[in-house]
Structures are given as structure tokens and as C-alpha cells.
Coordinates of C-alpha atoms and ligand atoms in Angstrom, one line a residue:
M5 CA -14.2 44.8 7.2
K6 CA -12.0 46.0 9.7
I7 CA -8.4 43.4 10.5
K8 CA -6.6 44.6 12.9
N9 CA -2.7 42.8 12.6
T10 CA -1.3 42.7 17.0
L11 CA 2.1 42.5 15.0
L12 CA 1.8 45.8 12.9
L13 CA 0.2 48.1 15.8
S14 CA 4.4 50.0 16.8
A15 CA 4.6 49.7 12.8
T16 CA 5.2 53.2 11.0
C17 CA 1.9 54.9 8.8
A18 CA 3.9 53.3 5.5
V19 CA 3.8 50.2 6.6
I20 CA 0.1 51.0 7.1
V21 CA -0.8 52.6 3.5
A22 CA 0.4 48.9 1.9
L23 CA -1.8 47.2 3.7
S24 CA -4.9 49.7 3.1
G25 CA -4.6 47.8 -0.2
F26 CA -4.7 44.1 1.8
I27 CA -7.6 44.7 4.3
K28 CA -9.8 46.7 1.5
P29 CA -13.8 44.9 0.4
G30 CA -14.0 43.9 -1.9
K31 CA -10.5 43.8 -2.7
P32 CA -9.6 40.4 -1.9
Q33 CA -5.3 39.7 -1.7
T34 CA -4.2 35.3 -1.9
D35 CA -0.6 36.7 -2.0
K36 CA -0.6 37.5 1.8
P37 CA 1.6 38.9 3.8
S38 CA 4.2 36.9 6.0
I39 CA 1.6 36.9 9.9
T40 CA 1.3 35.8 13.2
D41 CA -2.0 35.7 14.7
T42 CA -4.8 38.1 12.3
T43 CA -7.2 39.9 14.1
I44 CA -10.3 40.0 11.9
H45 CA -13.5 41.7 12.8
A46 CA -16.6 39.8 10.2
D47 CA -18.7 43.0 8.4
G48 CA -21.4 40.3 7.3
N49 CA -20.6 38.3 4.7
P50 CA -18.2 37.2 3.2
I51 CA -16.6 36.7 6.7
I52 CA -13.0 36.4 5.4
R53 CA -12.3 39.3 2.4
H54 CA -8.6 39.6 2.1
E55 CA -7.9 36.2 0.5
Y56 CA -10.1 33.5 -0.9
T57 CA -11.6 30.3 1.5
A58 CA -13.5 26.9 0.9
D59 CA -14.6 24.4 1.9
P60 CA -15.1 25.2 5.5
A61 CA -14.8 22.8 8.5
A62 CA -15.3 23.6 11.8
M63 CA -14.8 22.2 15.8
V64 CA -15.8 23.7 18.9
Y65 CA -13.6 23.6 21.4
K66 CA -12.9 25.1 24.4
D67 CA -15.5 27.6 24.3
K68 CA -14.0 28.4 21.0
V69 CA -15.0 27.6 17.6
Y70 CA -11.8 26.2 15.4
L71 CA -13.1 27.2 11.5
Y72 CA -10.6 26.0 9.1
T73 CA -11.3 26.2 5.8
G74 CA -9.1 25.8 2.2
H75 CA -7.6 28.0 0.3
D76 CA -7.9 29.0 -3.8
V77 CA -5.1 31.1 -4.9
A78 CA -5.9 30.0 -8.7
P79 CA -3.9 32.6 -10.9
K80 CA -7.0 35.1 -11.7
G81 CA -9.3 34.1 -14.9
R82 CA -8.0 30.1 -14.4
Q83 CA -10.4 28.1 -15.3
G84 CA -9.5 25.2 -11.5
Y85 CA -8.6 24.9 -8.8
V86 CA -5.3 25.8 -7.6
M87 CA -5.1 24.8 -3.4
H88 CA -1.5 24.2 -1.9
D89 CA -3.0 24.0 2.4
W90 CA -4.9 25.2 4.2
L91 CA -6.0 28.2 6.6
C92 CA -7.2 28.1 10.3
F93 CA -9.0 30.8 12.5
S94 CA -10.6 30.9 15.7
S95 CA -13.5 33.2 17.4
S96 CA -15.4 33.6 20.6
D97 CA -17.7 35.2 19.7
M98 CA -18.5 34.0 15.6
V99 CA -18.2 37.7 14.4
T100 CA -14.5 38.7 15.8
W101 CA -11.9 35.7 13.7
T102 CA -8.3 34.9 15.2
E103 CA -6.6 34.6 11.7
H104 CA -3.7 31.8 12.6
P105 CA -0.5 31.0 10.3
S106 CA -1.7 28.1 8.1
P107 CA -1.7 25.3 10.3
L108 CA -1.0 22.7 7.1
D109 CA -0.3 22.2 3.6
V110 CA 0.1 19.4 0.4
K111 CA 4.3 19.8 1.5
A112 CA 3.6 17.5 5.3
F113 CA 2.6 14.5 3.5
A114 CA 5.0 13.2 1.4
W115 CA 3.8 10.9 -0.4
A116 CA 1.5 13.7 -1.8
K117 CA 1.3 15.4 -5.2
D118 CA -0.4 18.6 -4.4
D119 CA -4.6 19.8 -3.9
A120 CA -5.3 21.0 -0.7
W121 CA -8.7 20.3 -0.8
A122 CA -11.6 19.4 1.8
G123 CA -11.6 18.1 4.7
Q124 CA -12.1 18.9 8.4
V125 CA -10.2 18.7 11.8
I126 CA -11.5 16.7 15.5
E127 CA -10.2 16.6 18.5
R128 CA -10.1 13.5 20.5
N129 CA -7.2 13.0 23.8
G130 CA -5.7 16.2 24.0
K131 CA -5.6 15.4 20.2
F132 CA -6.2 16.9 17.3
Y133 CA -6.7 14.9 13.1
W134 CA -7.4 16.6 10.0
Y135 CA -8.1 14.2 7.5
V136 CA -7.4 16.2 4.7
A137 CA -8.1 15.1 0.4
I138 CA -5.2 15.1 -1.3
S139 CA -3.5 13.8 -4.8
H140 CA -1.2 10.9 -4.7
G141 CA 1.8 11.8 -6.0
T142 CA 2.3 8.2 -7.3
I143 CA -1.3 6.6 -6.7
H144 CA -3.9 8.5 -10.0
G145 CA -6.6 9.5 -8.2
K146 CA -7.1 10.4 -5.0
S147 CA -6.7 10.7 -1.2
I148 CA -8.0 10.9 2.2
G149 CA -5.0 11.4 4.8
V150 CA -4.9 12.9 8.1
A151 CA -3.1 15.1 9.9
V152 CA -2.3 15.5 14.4
S153 CA -1.1 17.7 15.8
D154 CA -1.8 18.5 20.0
S155 CA -2.6 22.2 19.5
P156 CA -6.1 23.1 17.2
T157 CA -3.8 25.8 15.8
G158 CA -1.0 23.1 14.5
P159 CA 1.6 22.7 13.9
F160 CA -0.3 19.4 12.2
K161 CA 1.8 16.5 11.0
D162 CA 1.3 13.6 8.9
A163 CA -0.1 11.1 11.4
R164 CA 0.5 7.8 9.0
G165 CA 3.6 8.8 6.2
S166 CA 0.5 7.3 4.3
A167 CA -2.9 7.6 2.5
I168 CA -5.9 6.1 5.2
I169 CA -8.6 6.3 2.1
T170 CA -6.4 5.4 -1.6
N171 CA -8.7 5.7 -5.0
D172 CA -7.9 2.1 -6.2
M173 CA -10.2 1.0 -2.4
T174 CA -13.4 2.7 -4.0
M175 CA -15.1 1.5 -7.8
D176 CA -18.0 2.0 -7.7
S177 CA -17.3 4.9 -10.3
K178 CA -14.4 6.4 -12.5
I179 CA -13.5 9.1 -12.2
S180 CA -10.4 9.9 -10.0
W181 CA -11.2 12.6 -7.7
D182 CA -14.4 10.0 -5.6
D183 CA -12.8 9.9 -3.1
I184 CA -12.5 13.8 -1.8
D185 CA -14.2 15.2 0.9
P186 CA -14.1 13.5 4.1
T187 CA -16.5 14.8 7.6
I188 CA -14.7 12.8 10.9
F189 CA -17.2 12.4 13.6
I190 CA -17.4 10.5 16.7
D191 CA -20.9 9.2 18.3
D192 CA -21.1 9.5 22.3
D193 CA -20.4 6.0 22.5
G194 CA -17.0 6.3 21.6
Q195 CA -17.3 4.8 17.9
A196 CA -15.7 7.1 15.5
Y197 CA -17.0 7.1 12.0
L198 CA -14.7 8.9 8.5
Y199 CA -17.2 9.8 6.0
W200 CA -16.0 10.7 2.3
G201 CA -16.8 10.7 -1.1
N202 CA -18.0 12.5 -5.1
T203 CA -20.5 10.1 -6.0
N204 CA -20.9 7.9 -4.1
C205 CA -20.5 8.6 -0.4
Y206 CA -18.9 5.7 1.8
Y207 CA -17.9 5.6 5.3
I208 CA -16.3 3.1 7.9
K209 CA -15.7 2.6 11.1
L210 CA -12.2 4.2 12.7
K211 CA -10.1 2.4 15.8
P212 CA -9.6 5.0 19.5
N213 CA -6.6 5.8 17.4
M214 CA -8.3 7.5 14.6
I215 CA -6.2 6.5 12.3
E216 CA -6.8 3.2 11.0
A217 CA -9.8 1.7 9.6
D218 CA -11.7 -0.7 12.2
G219 CA -13.9 -2.9 9.7
P220 CA -14.6 -2.5 5.6
I221 CA -15.2 0.7 3.1
V222 CA -19.2 0.6 3.8
K223 CA -21.5 2.0 0.3
V224 CA -23.7 5.0 1.2
E225 CA -27.6 4.2 0.2
G226 CA -30.1 6.7 0.8
L227 CA -28.7 9.9 -0.4
P228 CA -30.8 11.0 -3.6
H229 CA -28.6 13.6 -6.0
Y230 CA -25.7 12.7 -3.8
T231 CA -22.5 14.8 -5.8
E232 CA -20.3 15.6 -2.3
A233 CA -19.3 17.5 0.8
P234 CA -21.3 14.6 3.6
W235 CA -20.5 16.0 7.3
L236 CA -22.5 14.5 10.0
H237 CA -23.3 15.5 13.1
K238 CA -25.6 15.0 15.9
H239 CA -29.5 16.8 17.2
K240 CA -30.8 16.0 20.1
G241 CA -30.7 12.3 19.5
W242 CA -31.2 12.2 16.2
Y243 CA -28.2 12.1 13.3
Y244 CA -28.0 14.6 10.5
L245 CA -26.2 13.2 7.2
S246 CA -25.5 17.0 5.1
Y247 CA -24.0 16.4 1.6
A248 CA -23.8 19.2 -2.4
Y249 CA -26.1 18.4 -4.2
E250 CA -26.7 18.4 -7.6
F251 CA -24.6 21.0 -9.8
P252 CA -24.6 23.2 -9.4
E253 CA -24.2 22.3 -5.7
K254 CA -27.4 22.4 -3.5
I255 CA -27.1 21.6 0.2
A256 CA -29.2 18.4 0.8
Y257 CA -29.9 16.8 4.0
A258 CA -30.7 12.7 5.5
M259 CA -32.3 11.2 9.2
S260 CA -31.0 9.1 11.0
K261 CA -31.7 7.0 14.3
S262 CA -27.2 6.0 14.3
P263 CA -24.4 7.3 12.2
K264 CA -25.5 4.1 10.3
G265 CA -28.4 5.1 8.4
P266 CA -30.6 3.5 7.5
W267 CA -30.6 7.7 5.8
V268 CA -34.2 8.7 5.4
Y269 CA -34.0 11.4 3.0
K270 CA -35.7 15.0 4.1
G271 CA -34.4 17.5 1.1
I272 CA -32.9 20.8 0.5
L273 CA -31.4 22.1 3.3
N274 CA -29.5 25.5 1.5
E275 CA -30.4 26.6 -2.2
I276 CA -27.1 27.1 -5.4
A277 CA -24.6 30.5 -3.3
G278 CA -23.8 32.8 -5.1
N279 CA -21.2 32.6 -7.6
S280 CA -19.8 29.1 -7.3
N281 CA -20.6 26.0 -9.0
T282 CA -20.1 24.1 -6.0
N283 CA -20.9 24.9 -2.4
H284 CA -19.9 22.7 1.0
Q285 CA -20.8 23.0 4.6
A286 CA -20.4 22.6 7.8
I287 CA -23.2 22.5 10.7
I288 CA -22.2 23.3 14.0
D289 CA -23.9 24.5 18.0
F290 CA -22.5 26.5 19.8
K291 CA -23.7 28.7 22.3
G292 CA -26.6 28.3 22.2
K293 CA -27.5 29.0 18.4
T294 CA -26.3 26.4 15.2
Y295 CA -24.7 27.6 12.2
F296 CA -24.8 26.5 9.0
I297 CA -21.3 28.4 7.4
Y298 CA -20.6 27.4 3.5
H299 CA -18.6 28.9 0.9
N300 CA -20.1 31.5 -2.2
G301 CA -18.0 33.0 -4.9
A302 CA -19.4 36.9 -3.6
L303 CA -16.4 38.9 -4.1
V304 CA -15.6 38.2 -7.7
P305 CA -18.0 38.8 -10.4
D306 CA -16.6 36.3 -12.4
A307 CA -14.7 33.1 -11.6
G308 CA -16.3 32.3 -8.5
S309 CA -15.9 29.2 -8.8
F310 CA -12.4 28.7 -7.8
H311 CA -12.5 31.9 -5.4
R312 CA -14.4 31.7 -3.2
S313 CA -15.4 32.8 0.5
V314 CA -16.9 31.1 3.6
C315 CA -20.3 32.5 5.3
I316 CA -21.8 32.1 8.3
D317 CA -25.5 32.3 8.1
Y318 CA -27.9 30.2 10.9
L319 CA -29.4 28.0 11.2
Y320 CA -32.6 26.3 12.8
Y321 CA -34.8 22.7 13.4
N322 CA -38.2 22.0 13.3
P323 CA -40.2 20.7 16.4
D324 CA -39.8 17.1 15.1
G325 CA -36.3 17.6 13.6
T326 CA -35.7 18.1 10.7
M327 CA -34.3 21.7 9.4
K328 CA -35.4 24.8 7.8
R329 CA -34.3 25.3 4.4
V330 CA -31.3 28.4 5.1
V331 CA -32.1 32.1 4.6
M332 CA -28.2 32.9 3.2
T333 CA -27.7 37.0 4.1
S334 CA -25.3 39.9 3.5
E335 CA -26.1 40.3 7.3
G336 CA -24.0 37.2 7.9
V337 CA -24.4 36.3 11.9
A338 CA -24.0 38.9 15.4
A339 CA -22.0 39.0 17.9
V340 CA -22.4 36.0 20.6
K341 CA -21.9 36.8 24.3
Ligands
LIG408 O1 -12.2 22.3 -3.2 C1 -12.6 21.6 -3.8 C2 -13.4 21.1 -3.6 O2 -14.4 21.7 -4.1 C3 -14.0 20.1 -2.4 O3 -13.1 18.9 -2.3 C4 -14.9 20.2 -3.2 O4 -17.0 19.7 -1.6 C5 -15.9 21.3 -3.8 O5 -15.6 21.9 -2.7

């Protein structure tokens, strides 16, 4: 992996030598120096190797892909998630990525405690909304917050001053982390849907302001072995709801002719990703190709589940609209013009 830090172009050799550990493949460093924009040339999968990235969500906006990820910073040997902020990268060709300074930290939510878990960004009317799961400071369990910005690279600020979904709003599961993993989708008629959930999958319709529910919470049926990580996307008239299946997690999916279902289960889309109990996918079309973005634990020999790394491979559709099983590769994807 070659990284060119634009800020360091004029720096001394000593500084470059000091940074060489930071750019070495297979030696990820989580104590990242303070940077502005940094260029990363992905050399296959994982695409980012100087820090741990998890739970990818991608957005296509004005000829670029914006990749938003979680940020695993667990100390070596720690078996558990340690995540305090989210990261943002952009690319015009899926291989050369610009890393932007972290646009969002749990501290942006005054009501939150910690745990910057999975989220997704979407654009509406020139504003960017970032839905994220976080531990609530006063209500037991995980909640979903929404941040807003005028730019896809932030900075983002709390859009409501309170969580849009809290753990006490859904009662089907006793676990405290069942209200996580938001995915956001705006249909062609302008209606926005927020899906989320661990163990059970739910959705609400959102008002056009994107920060208030427009109707009741609906429980989604028809997703066998559903664990978490829903991702809703549309392709050629079909709606697809992909999700993490069982544990350790594969990715499976269902299809429908409506974003509200009913969903028809279609099978496994991606097998267990190496050295990680979890998987978490984003699916986007960009410049004529479809990409499956996920994470694995490839950068570390053990504890990969808490030191994850984002990967990208191609996704292909069958003529009937079903999706072919993803082939996970070390080579990753080629640059697209
Ligand atoms: O990163 C924390 C949790 O792990 C996410 O919310 C889940 O999707 C799983 O990837």
C-alpha cells in the first residue's frame, strides 16, 4: 500500500522515516498522526491497512464514492469492541482513496455515552444525514442518533439533540443492543425508510425532515436467521434487504417489489469473512459496476473480530434479479474510469 500524505510532501526525510511504520502493509497503526486529507492507494483487500475500519457504509454523490466506516481501536489482546469515532474516505475510482479527518465522534451527541457502532449516510436536499448506533448515557442500551452536515465530509452535528430510536421502543428482544445498525433508504417517490435491528429487524418511515418518525415501528418478517446489519438497496425495480445471517455471520438477502415488503428470502450472498465473527455489508452501483463492501479480520492473526478491515469485491446480478454469491478476493477491485 502506498500512502501519500499531501501535508508531508515538503516534510523532511526524518519525518518520512518516522511514518514508514504507519504505511507498512500488515502493520496497522491505530495511533494515527493528526492529518488533514491523506491519499491511500489500495493494493487489494483490505483496502485500508494503517488503521482498523469496520461496518462500511457507502454513498455515491456527484461522481464520487464516500465510504464511512467504524473505527476499531481496541488495545491488543482486548476481546471486545472499542470504538469512539467514525471515519470517512472518498474515491473517484474505487482504488485511490482520500481519507478525510474523522467527521463524527460520539462526543457530538451530548446524550450519548460511547460506542461508535455502525451507521450510514444519505443525502437529501443538499444536506447529509448520518444515522449511527451509540450507547445512550441515561436510557439503558443502544440507541440510534442522527447527525447532519452541509458536506459529505462533515463536520457533522447532532440533528435532534436526542436519539431517534431508543432501546425501550422495541420490546421483542431483551438484549440491550437490539436497536443498532441503522440503514437508510429514500425511494423514488421521496419516502425515506430507516431500517435497523439486532435479532429482530424493524423499520419506520421518516418525515421529509429526515429526523422524525412518520408512523409506527414495523417489525420485518421473512428474514430467516436474521442477526443484524440490514442494508436496503434498489436495482432495476427490485428492492433488496441484505443482512447478517447467524453468528458467526454470513450475509444473506431477501427481495421484494416494495421497500415495505413482503420480503422473499433468496439465500446466502457472502460466506463468513476471514477471521471475523461479524460481517457488515454495503452495496452500491458506481460507474456501471456493482460493489460489495464488507469487513474481515485479515490484518491480524487473532482477535480479528475486534480489529476489522474494510474490503471491496464485485457483486453480480442474475438475469432474474437475484444476486450471485460474492467471491471474496485478496486482489480486490480494479480502478474504474
Ligand atoms: O461494530 C459493532 C457491531 O459489530 C456492529 O454494529 C455490527 O453490525 C457488527 O459489525
